[in-house]
PDB file of C-alpha atoms and ligand atoms in Angstrom:
ATOM      1  CA  MET A 452      14.321   9.675   3.926  1.00  0.00           C
ATOM      2  CA  PRO A 453      13.435  11.865   0.891  1.00  0.00           C
ATOM      3  CA  ASP A 454      10.640  14.317   1.091  1.00  0.00           C
ATOM      4  CA  PRO A 455       7.280  12.756  -0.081  1.00  0.00           C
ATOM      5  CA  ILE A 456       6.710  13.568  -3.730  1.00  0.00           C
ATOM      6  CA  SER A 457       3.942  16.317  -4.087  1.00  0.00           C
ATOM      7  CA  PRO A 458       0.986  14.655  -5.655  1.00  0.00           C
ATOM      8  CA  PHE A 459       0.560  17.545  -7.962  1.00  0.00           C
ATOM      9  CA  GLN A 460       3.816  16.901  -9.604  1.00  0.00           C
ATOM     10  CA  MET A 461       2.819  13.263 -10.423  1.00  0.00           C
ATOM     11  CA  ALA A 462       2.405  12.784 -13.935  1.00  0.00           C
ATOM     12  CA  TYR A 463      -0.992  10.849 -14.361  1.00  0.00           C
ATOM     13  CA  THR A 464      -3.703   9.560 -16.884  1.00  0.00           C
ATOM     14  CA  ASP A 465      -7.344   9.898 -15.413  1.00  0.00           C
ATOM     15  CA  ARG A 466      -9.927   8.376 -18.053  1.00  0.00           C
ATOM     16  CA  GLY A 467     -13.407   6.880 -18.028  1.00  0.00           C
ATOM     17  CA  GLN A 468     -16.053   6.771 -15.488  1.00  0.00           C
ATOM     18  CA  GLY A 469     -17.231   4.524 -12.816  1.00  0.00           C
ATOM     19  CA  GLN A 470     -15.564   2.207 -10.467  1.00  0.00           C
ATOM     20  CA  PRO A 471     -11.882   3.972  -9.744  1.00  0.00           C
ATOM     21  CA  VAL A 472      -9.340   1.651 -10.849  1.00  0.00           C
ATOM     22  CA  LEU A 473      -5.665   2.413  -9.661  1.00  0.00           C
ATOM     23  CA  LEU A 474      -3.246   1.074 -12.273  1.00  0.00           C
ATOM     24  CA  ILE A 475       0.182   0.568 -10.767  1.00  0.00           C
ATOM     25  CA  HIS A 476       2.894  -0.220 -13.356  1.00  0.00           C
ATOM     26  CA  GLY A 477       6.210  -2.102 -13.011  1.00  0.00           C
ATOM     27  CA  TYR A 478       9.708  -1.622 -13.241  1.00  0.00           C
ATOM     28  CA  PRO A 479      11.403   0.064 -15.213  1.00  0.00           C
ATOM     29  CA  LEU A 480       8.141   1.031 -16.977  1.00  0.00           C
ATOM     30  CA  ASN A 481       5.464   3.795 -16.740  1.00  0.00           C
ATOM     31  CA  ARG A 482       1.854   4.545 -17.091  1.00  0.00           C
ATOM     32  CA  LEU A 483       1.988   3.950 -21.155  1.00  0.00           C
ATOM     33  CA  LEU A 484       1.992   0.234 -20.103  1.00  0.00           C
ATOM     34  CA  TRP A 485      -1.730   0.609 -19.255  1.00  0.00           C
ATOM     35  CA  GLN A 486      -2.782   1.940 -22.637  1.00  0.00           C
ATOM     36  CA  PRO A 487      -4.777  -0.725 -23.942  1.00  0.00           C
ATOM     37  CA  GLN A 488      -6.633  -0.914 -20.583  1.00  0.00           C
ATOM     38  CA  ILE A 489      -7.211   2.920 -20.582  1.00  0.00           C
ATOM     39  CA  GLU A 490      -8.511   2.605 -24.185  1.00  0.00           C
ATOM     40  CA  ALA A 491     -11.076  -0.057 -23.543  1.00  0.00           C
ATOM     41  CA  LEU A 492     -12.307  -0.045 -19.971  1.00  0.00           C
ATOM     42  CA  GLY A 493     -13.477   3.689 -19.858  1.00  0.00           C
ATOM     43  CA  ASP A 494     -17.034   2.728 -19.901  1.00  0.00           C
ATOM     44  CA  VAL A 495     -17.008   1.056 -16.716  1.00  0.00           C
ATOM     45  CA  ALA A 496     -14.160   2.553 -14.973  1.00  0.00           C
ATOM     46  CA  ARG A 497     -12.541   5.524 -13.824  1.00  0.00           C
ATOM     47  CA  LEU A 498      -8.804   4.545 -14.926  1.00  0.00           C
ATOM     48  CA  LEU A 499      -6.170   6.374 -12.708  1.00  0.00           C
ATOM     49  CA  ALA A 500      -2.623   5.573 -13.953  1.00  0.00           C
ATOM     50  CA  PRO A 501       0.182   7.524 -12.383  1.00  0.00           C
ATOM     51  CA  ASP A 502       3.967   7.436 -13.144  1.00  0.00           C
ATOM     52  CA  LEU A 503       5.481   6.498  -9.934  1.00  0.00           C
ATOM     53  CA  ARG A 504       8.313   8.735  -8.901  1.00  0.00           C
ATOM     54  CA  GLY A 505      11.739   8.364 -11.028  1.00  0.00           C
ATOM     55  CA  HIS A 506       9.555   6.741 -13.632  1.00  0.00           C
ATOM     56  CA  GLY A 507       7.950   8.010 -17.042  1.00  0.00           C
ATOM     57  CA  ASP A 508       7.125  11.785 -16.665  1.00  0.00           C
ATOM     58  CA  SER A 509       7.279  11.863 -12.881  1.00  0.00           C
ATOM     59  CA  PRO A 510      10.072  13.926 -11.201  1.00  0.00           C
ATOM     60  CA  ALA A 511      13.093  11.543 -10.094  1.00  0.00           C
ATOM     61  CA  MET A 512      14.630  11.923  -6.644  1.00  0.00           C
ATOM     62  CA  ALA A 513      17.005  10.100  -4.731  1.00  0.00           C
ATOM     63  CA  GLY A 514      16.115   6.522  -3.490  1.00  0.00           C
ATOM     64  CA  PRO A 515      15.562   4.091  -2.073  1.00  0.00           C
ATOM     65  CA  TYR A 516      11.988   4.056  -3.203  1.00  0.00           C
ATOM     66  CA  GLY A 517      10.670   1.683  -0.506  1.00  0.00           C
ATOM     67  CA  MET A 518       7.254   0.165  -1.296  1.00  0.00           C
ATOM     68  CA  ASP A 519       5.637   1.847   1.728  1.00  0.00           C
ATOM     69  CA  LEU A 520       6.874   5.339   0.260  1.00  0.00           C
ATOM     70  CA  LEU A 521       5.414   4.269  -3.104  1.00  0.00           C
ATOM     71  CA  ALA A 522       1.859   3.510  -1.791  1.00  0.00           C
ATOM     72  CA  ASP A 523       2.180   6.767   0.433  1.00  0.00           C
ATOM     73  CA  ASP A 524       2.613   8.615  -2.939  1.00  0.00           C
ATOM     74  CA  LEU A 525      -0.478   6.800  -4.299  1.00  0.00           C
ATOM     75  CA  ASN A 526      -2.526   7.636  -1.280  1.00  0.00           C
ATOM     76  CA  ALA A 527      -1.732  11.325  -1.342  1.00  0.00           C
ATOM     77  CA  PHE A 528      -2.311  10.995  -5.248  1.00  0.00           C
ATOM     78  CA  LEU A 529      -5.946   9.803  -4.621  1.00  0.00           C
ATOM     79  CA  ASP A 530      -6.462  12.395  -2.070  1.00  0.00           C
ATOM     80  CA  ALA A 531      -5.279  15.062  -4.490  1.00  0.00           C
ATOM     81  CA  LEU A 532      -7.798  13.902  -7.069  1.00  0.00           C
ATOM     82  CA  GLY A 533     -10.528  13.906  -4.478  1.00  0.00           C
ATOM     83  CA  VAL A 534     -11.190  10.208  -5.000  1.00  0.00           C
ATOM     84  CA  THR A 535     -13.325   9.253  -2.065  1.00  0.00           C
ATOM     85  CA  ARG A 536     -15.174   6.074  -3.601  1.00  0.00           C
ATOM     86  CA  PRO A 537     -13.155   2.743  -2.818  1.00  0.00           C
ATOM     87  CA  VAL A 538     -10.640   1.769  -5.506  1.00  0.00           C
ATOM     88  CA  VAL A 539      -9.589  -1.246  -6.986  1.00  0.00           C
ATOM     89  CA  VAL A 540      -6.074  -1.587  -6.876  1.00  0.00           C
ATOM     90  CA  CYS A 541      -4.421  -3.075  -9.850  1.00  0.00           C
ATOM     91  CA  GLY A 542      -0.676  -3.580  -9.901  1.00  0.00           C
ATOM     92  CA  LEU A 543       1.961  -5.360 -12.316  1.00  0.00           C
ATOM     93  CA  SER A 544       4.937  -6.987 -11.082  1.00  0.00           C
ATOM     94  CA  MET A 545       6.711  -4.280  -8.985  1.00  0.00           C
ATOM     95  CA  GLY A 546       3.007  -2.619  -9.122  1.00  0.00           C
ATOM     96  CA  GLY A 547       2.045  -5.651  -7.319  1.00  0.00           C
ATOM     97  CA  TYR A 548       4.613  -5.213  -4.567  1.00  0.00           C
ATOM     98  CA  VAL A 549       3.283  -1.678  -4.176  1.00  0.00           C
ATOM     99  CA  ALA A 550      -0.225  -3.144  -4.234  1.00  0.00           C
ATOM    100  CA  PHE A 551       0.452  -5.308  -1.046  1.00  0.00           C
ATOM    101  CA  ALA A 552       2.224  -2.427   0.636  1.00  0.00           C
ATOM    102  CA  PHE A 553      -1.290  -0.201  -0.186  1.00  0.00           C
ATOM    103  CA  TYR A 554      -3.310  -2.824   1.260  1.00  0.00           C
ATOM    104  CA  ARG A 555      -1.256  -3.382   4.479  1.00  0.00           C
ATOM    105  CA  LYS A 556      -1.562   0.586   5.119  1.00  0.00           C
ATOM    106  CA  TYR A 557      -4.919   1.695   3.031  1.00  0.00           C
ATOM    107  CA  ALA A 558      -7.053  -1.377   2.688  1.00  0.00           C
ATOM    108  CA  ALA A 559      -9.902   1.076   3.966  1.00  0.00           C
ATOM    109  CA  ARG A 560     -10.013   2.765   0.701  1.00  0.00           C
ATOM    110  CA  MET A 561      -9.828  -0.345  -1.366  1.00  0.00           C
ATOM    111  CA  ASN A 562     -12.713  -2.551  -2.804  1.00  0.00           C
ATOM    112  CA  GLY A 563     -10.762  -4.905  -4.729  1.00  0.00           C
ATOM    113  CA  LEU A 564      -7.365  -6.156  -5.683  1.00  0.00           C
ATOM    114  CA  VAL A 565      -5.865  -7.205  -8.816  1.00  0.00           C
ATOM    115  CA  LEU A 566      -2.372  -8.758  -8.956  1.00  0.00           C
ATOM    116  CA  THR A 567      -0.738  -9.549 -12.129  1.00  0.00           C
ATOM    117  CA  ALA A 568       2.407 -10.739 -13.116  1.00  0.00           C
ATOM    118  CA  THR A 569       3.633 -10.647  -9.516  1.00  0.00           C
ATOM    119  CA  ARG A 570       4.572 -12.673  -6.496  1.00  0.00           C
ATOM    120  CA  SER A 571       4.245 -12.221  -2.683  1.00  0.00           C
ATOM    121  CA  ALA A 572       7.551 -13.423  -1.633  1.00  0.00           C
ATOM    122  CA  ALA A 573      10.441 -11.078  -0.607  1.00  0.00           C
ATOM    123  CA  ASP A 574      13.535 -11.245  -2.914  1.00  0.00           C
ATOM    124  CA  SER A 575      15.873 -14.227  -2.089  1.00  0.00           C
ATOM    125  CA  PRO A 576      19.467 -13.632  -1.108  1.00  0.00           C
ATOM    126  CA  GLU A 577      20.397 -14.314  -4.841  1.00  0.00           C
ATOM    127  CA  ALA A 578      17.707 -12.021  -6.225  1.00  0.00           C
ATOM    128  CA  ARG A 579      18.835  -9.162  -3.831  1.00  0.00           C
ATOM    129  CA  ALA A 580      22.582  -9.647  -4.975  1.00  0.00           C
ATOM    130  CA  GLY A 581      21.218  -9.497  -8.465  1.00  0.00           C
ATOM    131  CA  ARG A 582      19.574  -5.893  -7.554  1.00  0.00           C
ATOM    132  CA  ASP A 583      22.974  -4.664  -6.532  1.00  0.00           C
ATOM    133  CA  GLN A 584      24.555  -5.958  -9.704  1.00  0.00           C
ATOM    134  CA  ALA A 585      21.978  -4.433 -11.951  1.00  0.00           C
ATOM    135  CA  ALA A 586      22.641  -1.236  -9.947  1.00  0.00           C
ATOM    136  CA  GLU A 587      26.409  -1.478 -10.685  1.00  0.00           C
ATOM    137  CA  THR A 588      25.674  -2.250 -14.336  1.00  0.00           C
ATOM    138  CA  LEU A 589      23.477   1.029 -14.343  1.00  0.00           C
ATOM    139  CA  ARG A 590      26.308   2.913 -12.864  1.00  0.00           C
ATOM    140  CA  GLN A 591      29.011   1.562 -15.288  1.00  0.00           C
ATOM    141  CA  ARG A 592      26.899   1.271 -18.755  1.00  0.00           C
ATOM    142  CA  GLY A 593      23.771   3.511 -18.121  1.00  0.00           C
ATOM    143  CA  ALA A 594      20.000   2.760 -18.225  1.00  0.00           C
ATOM    144  CA  ALA A 595      20.088   1.532 -21.608  1.00  0.00           C
ATOM    145  CA  ALA A 596      22.059  -1.603 -20.325  1.00  0.00           C
ATOM    146  CA  ILE A 597      19.347  -2.267 -18.023  1.00  0.00           C
ATOM    147  CA  VAL A 598      16.704  -2.107 -20.545  1.00  0.00           C
ATOM    148  CA  GLU A 599      18.698  -4.282 -22.994  1.00  0.00           C
ATOM    149  CA  GLY A 600      19.159  -6.880 -20.339  1.00  0.00           C
ATOM    150  CA  MET A 601      15.421  -7.080 -19.562  1.00  0.00           C
ATOM    151  CA  ALA A 602      13.724  -6.566 -22.908  1.00  0.00           C
ATOM    152  CA  PRO A 603      14.207 -10.262 -23.926  1.00  0.00           C
ATOM    153  CA  ARG A 604      12.518 -11.536 -21.090  1.00  0.00           C
ATOM    154  CA  LEU A 605       9.534  -9.485 -20.888  1.00  0.00           C
ATOM    155  CA  LEU A 606       7.537 -10.990 -23.682  1.00  0.00           C
ATOM    156  CA  ALA A 607       6.620 -14.451 -24.473  1.00  0.00           C
ATOM    157  CA  PRO A 608       9.159 -16.295 -26.174  1.00  0.00           C
ATOM    158  CA  GLY A 609       8.526 -15.804 -29.976  1.00  0.00           C
ATOM    159  CA  THR A 610       6.552 -12.580 -29.524  1.00  0.00           C
ATOM    160  CA  ALA A 611       9.351 -10.001 -30.325  1.00  0.00           C
ATOM    161  CA  ALA A 612       9.859 -11.697 -33.538  1.00  0.00           C
ATOM    162  CA  GLU A 613       6.362 -11.714 -34.482  1.00  0.00           C
ATOM    163  CA  LYS A 614       5.684  -8.312 -33.214  1.00  0.00           C
ATOM    164  CA  PRO A 615       8.630  -6.081 -33.518  1.00  0.00           C
ATOM    165  CA  GLU A 616       6.928  -2.896 -33.298  1.00  0.00           C
ATOM    166  CA  LEU A 617       5.694  -3.995 -29.802  1.00  0.00           C
ATOM    167  CA  ALA A 618       9.035  -4.973 -28.822  1.00  0.00           C
ATOM    168  CA  ALA A 619      10.524  -1.645 -29.943  1.00  0.00           C
ATOM    169  CA  ARG A 620       7.580   0.381 -28.255  1.00  0.00           C
ATOM    170  CA  LEU A 621       8.546  -1.297 -25.135  1.00  0.00           C
ATOM    171  CA  ARG A 622      12.113  -0.340 -25.273  1.00  0.00           C
ATOM    172  CA  GLU A 623      10.982   3.203 -25.707  1.00  0.00           C
ATOM    173  CA  ILE A 624       8.619   3.061 -22.767  1.00  0.00           C
ATOM    174  CA  MET A 625      11.551   1.672 -20.442  1.00  0.00           C
ATOM    175  CA  LEU A 626      14.222   4.130 -21.648  1.00  0.00           C
ATOM    176  CA  LYS A 627      12.031   6.916 -20.141  1.00  0.00           C
ATOM    177  CA  THR A 628      13.243   5.722 -16.775  1.00  0.00           C
ATOM    178  CA  SER A 629      15.786   7.825 -15.434  1.00  0.00           C
ATOM    179  CA  ALA A 630      18.991   6.386 -13.859  1.00  0.00           C
ATOM    180  CA  GLU A 631      17.933   7.702 -10.304  1.00  0.00           C
ATOM    181  CA  GLY A 632      14.313   6.167 -10.987  1.00  0.00           C
ATOM    182  CA  VAL A 633      16.051   2.579 -11.703  1.00  0.00           C
ATOM    183  CA  LEU A 634      18.302   2.854  -8.478  1.00  0.00           C
ATOM    184  CA  GLY A 635      15.593   3.991  -6.314  1.00  0.00           C
ATOM    185  CA  ALA A 636      13.328   1.245  -7.629  1.00  0.00           C
ATOM    186  CA  LEU A 637      15.919  -1.699  -7.450  1.00  0.00           C
ATOM    187  CA  ALA A 638      16.769  -0.582  -3.941  1.00  0.00           C
ATOM    188  CA  GLY A 639      13.187  -0.680  -2.798  1.00  0.00           C
ATOM    189  CA  MET A 640      12.353  -3.993  -4.510  1.00  0.00           C
ATOM    190  CA  ARG A 641      15.591  -5.586  -2.778  1.00  0.00           C
ATOM    191  CA  ASP A 642      14.358  -4.478   0.732  1.00  0.00           C
ATOM    192  CA  ARG A 643      10.862  -4.910   0.356  1.00  0.00           C
ATOM    193  CA  PRO A 644       8.890  -7.306   2.925  1.00  0.00           C
ATOM    194  CA  ASP A 645       7.524 -10.775   2.215  1.00  0.00           C
ATOM    195  CA  SER A 646       3.727 -10.503   1.681  1.00  0.00           C
ATOM    196  CA  THR A 647       3.170 -14.095   1.942  1.00  0.00           C
ATOM    197  CA  LEU A 648       1.998 -13.902   5.527  1.00  0.00           C
ATOM    198  CA  ILE A 649      -0.738 -11.400   4.890  1.00  0.00           C
ATOM    199  CA  LEU A 650      -2.363 -13.583   1.837  1.00  0.00           C
ATOM    200  CA  GLY A 651      -4.655 -15.502   4.020  1.00  0.00           C
ATOM    201  CA  ARG A 652      -5.953 -12.233   5.781  1.00  0.00           C
ATOM    202  CA  ILE A 653      -6.872 -10.484   2.394  1.00  0.00           C
ATOM    203  CA  ALA A 654     -10.750  -9.722   2.929  1.00  0.00           C
ATOM    204  CA  LEU A 655     -11.237  -8.071  -0.663  1.00  0.00           C
ATOM    205  CA  PRO A 656     -12.452  -9.498  -4.046  1.00  0.00           C
ATOM    206  CA  THR A 657      -9.365 -10.583  -5.501  1.00  0.00           C
ATOM    207  CA  LEU A 658      -8.054 -11.314  -9.291  1.00  0.00           C
ATOM    208  CA  ILE A 659      -4.871 -12.674 -10.114  1.00  0.00           C
ATOM    209  CA  ILE A 660      -3.907 -12.374 -13.832  1.00  0.00           C
ATOM    210  CA  HIS A 661      -0.562 -13.973 -14.994  1.00  0.00           C
ATOM    211  CA  GLY A 662       0.777 -14.721 -18.534  1.00  0.00           C
ATOM    212  CA  LEU A 663       1.218 -18.486 -19.353  1.00  0.00           C
ATOM    213  CA  HIS A 664       4.782 -17.728 -20.547  1.00  0.00           C
ATOM    214  CA  ASP A 665       6.065 -15.288 -17.984  1.00  0.00           C
ATOM    215  CA  GLN A 666       9.865 -15.553 -17.881  1.00  0.00           C
ATOM    216  CA  ILE A 667      10.264 -13.363 -14.958  1.00  0.00           C
ATOM    217  CA  VAL A 668       7.760 -14.277 -12.317  1.00  0.00           C
ATOM    218  CA  PRO A 669       6.885 -18.261 -12.699  1.00  0.00           C
ATOM    219  CA  LEU A 670       2.886 -19.021 -13.188  1.00  0.00           C
ATOM    220  CA  ALA A 671       3.379 -21.344  -9.947  1.00  0.00           C
ATOM    221  CA  GLU A 672       3.924 -18.041  -7.943  1.00  0.00           C
ATOM    222  CA  ALA A 673       0.427 -16.855  -9.201  1.00  0.00           C
ATOM    223  CA  GLN A 674      -1.073 -20.240  -8.336  1.00  0.00           C
ATOM    224  CA  ALA A 675       0.643 -20.203  -5.002  1.00  0.00           C
ATOM    225  CA  MET A 676      -1.244 -16.909  -4.060  1.00  0.00           C
ATOM    226  CA  GLN A 677      -4.677 -18.106  -5.505  1.00  0.00           C
ATOM    227  CA  ALA A 678      -4.339 -21.043  -3.081  1.00  0.00           C
ATOM    228  CA  ALA A 679      -3.569 -18.797  -0.136  1.00  0.00           C
ATOM    229  CA  ILE A 680      -6.057 -15.704  -0.893  1.00  0.00           C
ATOM    230  CA  PRO A 681      -9.497 -16.749   0.312  1.00  0.00           C
ATOM    231  CA  GLY A 682     -11.864 -16.671  -2.807  1.00  0.00           C
ATOM    232  CA  ALA A 683      -9.215 -15.470  -5.124  1.00  0.00           C
ATOM    233  CA  ARG A 684      -9.665 -15.947  -8.739  1.00  0.00           C
ATOM    234  CA  LEU A 685      -6.776 -16.592 -11.365  1.00  0.00           C
ATOM    235  CA  GLU A 686      -6.998 -15.956 -15.098  1.00  0.00           C
ATOM    236  CA  VAL A 687      -4.099 -17.386 -16.932  1.00  0.00           C
ATOM    237  CA  ILE A 688      -3.570 -15.399 -20.210  1.00  0.00           C
ATOM    238  CA  PRO A 689      -2.497 -17.453 -23.120  1.00  0.00           C
ATOM    239  CA  VAL A 690       0.079 -16.130 -25.629  1.00  0.00           C
ATOM    240  CA  ALA A 691       1.490 -13.743 -22.999  1.00  0.00           C
ATOM    241  CA  GLY A 692       4.753 -13.431 -20.945  1.00  0.00           C
ATOM    242  CA  HIS A 693       5.432 -10.984 -18.323  1.00  0.00           C
ATOM    243  CA  LEU A 694       3.194  -8.031 -19.598  1.00  0.00           C
ATOM    244  CA  PRO A 695      -0.062  -9.896 -20.336  1.00  0.00           C
ATOM    245  CA  ASN A 696      -1.959  -6.662 -20.525  1.00  0.00           C
ATOM    246  CA  LEU A 697       0.110  -5.373 -23.476  1.00  0.00           C
ATOM    247  CA  GLU A 698       0.751  -8.621 -25.081  1.00  0.00           C
ATOM    248  CA  ASN A 699      -2.764 -10.102 -25.210  1.00  0.00           C
ATOM    249  CA  PRO A 700      -4.830  -7.008 -24.198  1.00  0.00           C
ATOM    250  CA  GLU A 701      -8.172  -8.565 -25.429  1.00  0.00           C
ATOM    251  CA  ALA A 702      -7.977 -11.542 -22.852  1.00  0.00           C
ATOM    252  CA  PHE A 703      -6.754  -9.406 -20.164  1.00  0.00           C
ATOM    253  CA  ASN A 704      -9.190  -6.729 -20.679  1.00  0.00           C
ATOM    254  CA  GLN A 705     -12.126  -9.215 -20.641  1.00  0.00           C
ATOM    255  CA  ALA A 706     -10.894 -10.682 -17.209  1.00  0.00           C
ATOM    256  CA  LEU A 707     -10.614  -7.285 -15.783  1.00  0.00           C
ATOM    257  CA  ARG A 708     -13.799  -5.948 -17.127  1.00  0.00           C
ATOM    258  CA  GLN A 709     -15.679  -9.135 -15.832  1.00  0.00           C
ATOM    259  CA  PHE A 710     -14.011  -8.471 -12.158  1.00  0.00           C
ATOM    260  CA  ILE A 711     -14.915  -4.623 -12.194  1.00  0.00           C
ATOM    261  CA  THR A 712     -18.335  -5.138 -13.165  1.00  0.00           C
ATOM    262  CA  SER A 713     -18.979  -8.040 -10.715  1.00  0.00           C
ATOM    263  CA  LEU A 714     -18.029  -5.587  -7.647  1.00  0.00           C
TER     264      LEU A 714
HETATM  265  C1  LIG B 955       8.921  -5.566 -12.902  1.00  0.00           C
HETATM  266  O1  LIG B 955       8.536  -6.199 -13.912  1.00  0.00           O
HETATM  267  O2  LIG B 955       8.366  -4.776 -12.292  1.00  0.00           O
HETATM  268  C2  LIG B 955      10.012  -6.297 -12.391  1.00  0.00           C
HETATM  269  O3  LIG B 955      10.595  -7.051 -12.977  1.00  0.00           O
HETATM  270  C3  LIG B 955       9.882  -6.773 -10.852  1.00  0.00           C
HETATM  271  C4  LIG B 955      11.139  -7.331 -10.366  1.00  0.00           C
HETATM  272  O4  LIG B 955      12.147  -7.136 -10.903  1.00  0.00           O
HETATM  273  O5  LIG B 955      10.882  -8.181  -9.075  1.00  0.00           O
END
């Protein structure tokens, strides 16, 4: 078991005032993913966007990065910043898996949940094998091969051709993930528990945001979570794939702003 990361070493952005919102990025990304939200929502929220261990500017250490361990890092991070007000936890994809772990362990410090481009199910046997295959690719060909494999599936079909600068920026963001970080996250995601059984017991205002053209997590996963979580709302973002907050920030920000101000 690796030592818990010191929260003081965790790279993060802390911007804005009001309702604290913990923004948890996906894999293999970092807090730069949240730039459009950090720039637009500071008038209603204190946006806290850390880099998970092994990602972005946070130090890498040997994995696996279990979802509970990542949730513990975030809990220590909030403690280190002296955040006592209940937080909205907003996780994208792997960040959503971490948000479920955070809910299981630290629901008492939450007052809202935002699940975006994510799923509650654990990996299928095929998906688990795919994680091991990706780890092998990384060992043989480096992190750039992982990035090249994922990049075409992250955005809605057609967006990379229409917005080459966005596709290039995304590659740049992903390439900041260390090899150790990729391996740690792959193992953590592979072994994560199924969160489907807790959905019916989630007793927090919940917003689900999903890109209409998500090629990594099908929209049906979001619809199933909405049906299972009492009172959950689902916002489907048009002209967006797996990263709706980057691809269609106006629609995403509007949905998130409305949720935050309704609490
Ligand atoms: C992510 O975007 O965080 C990952 O694609 C999630 C996954 O691989 O399950």
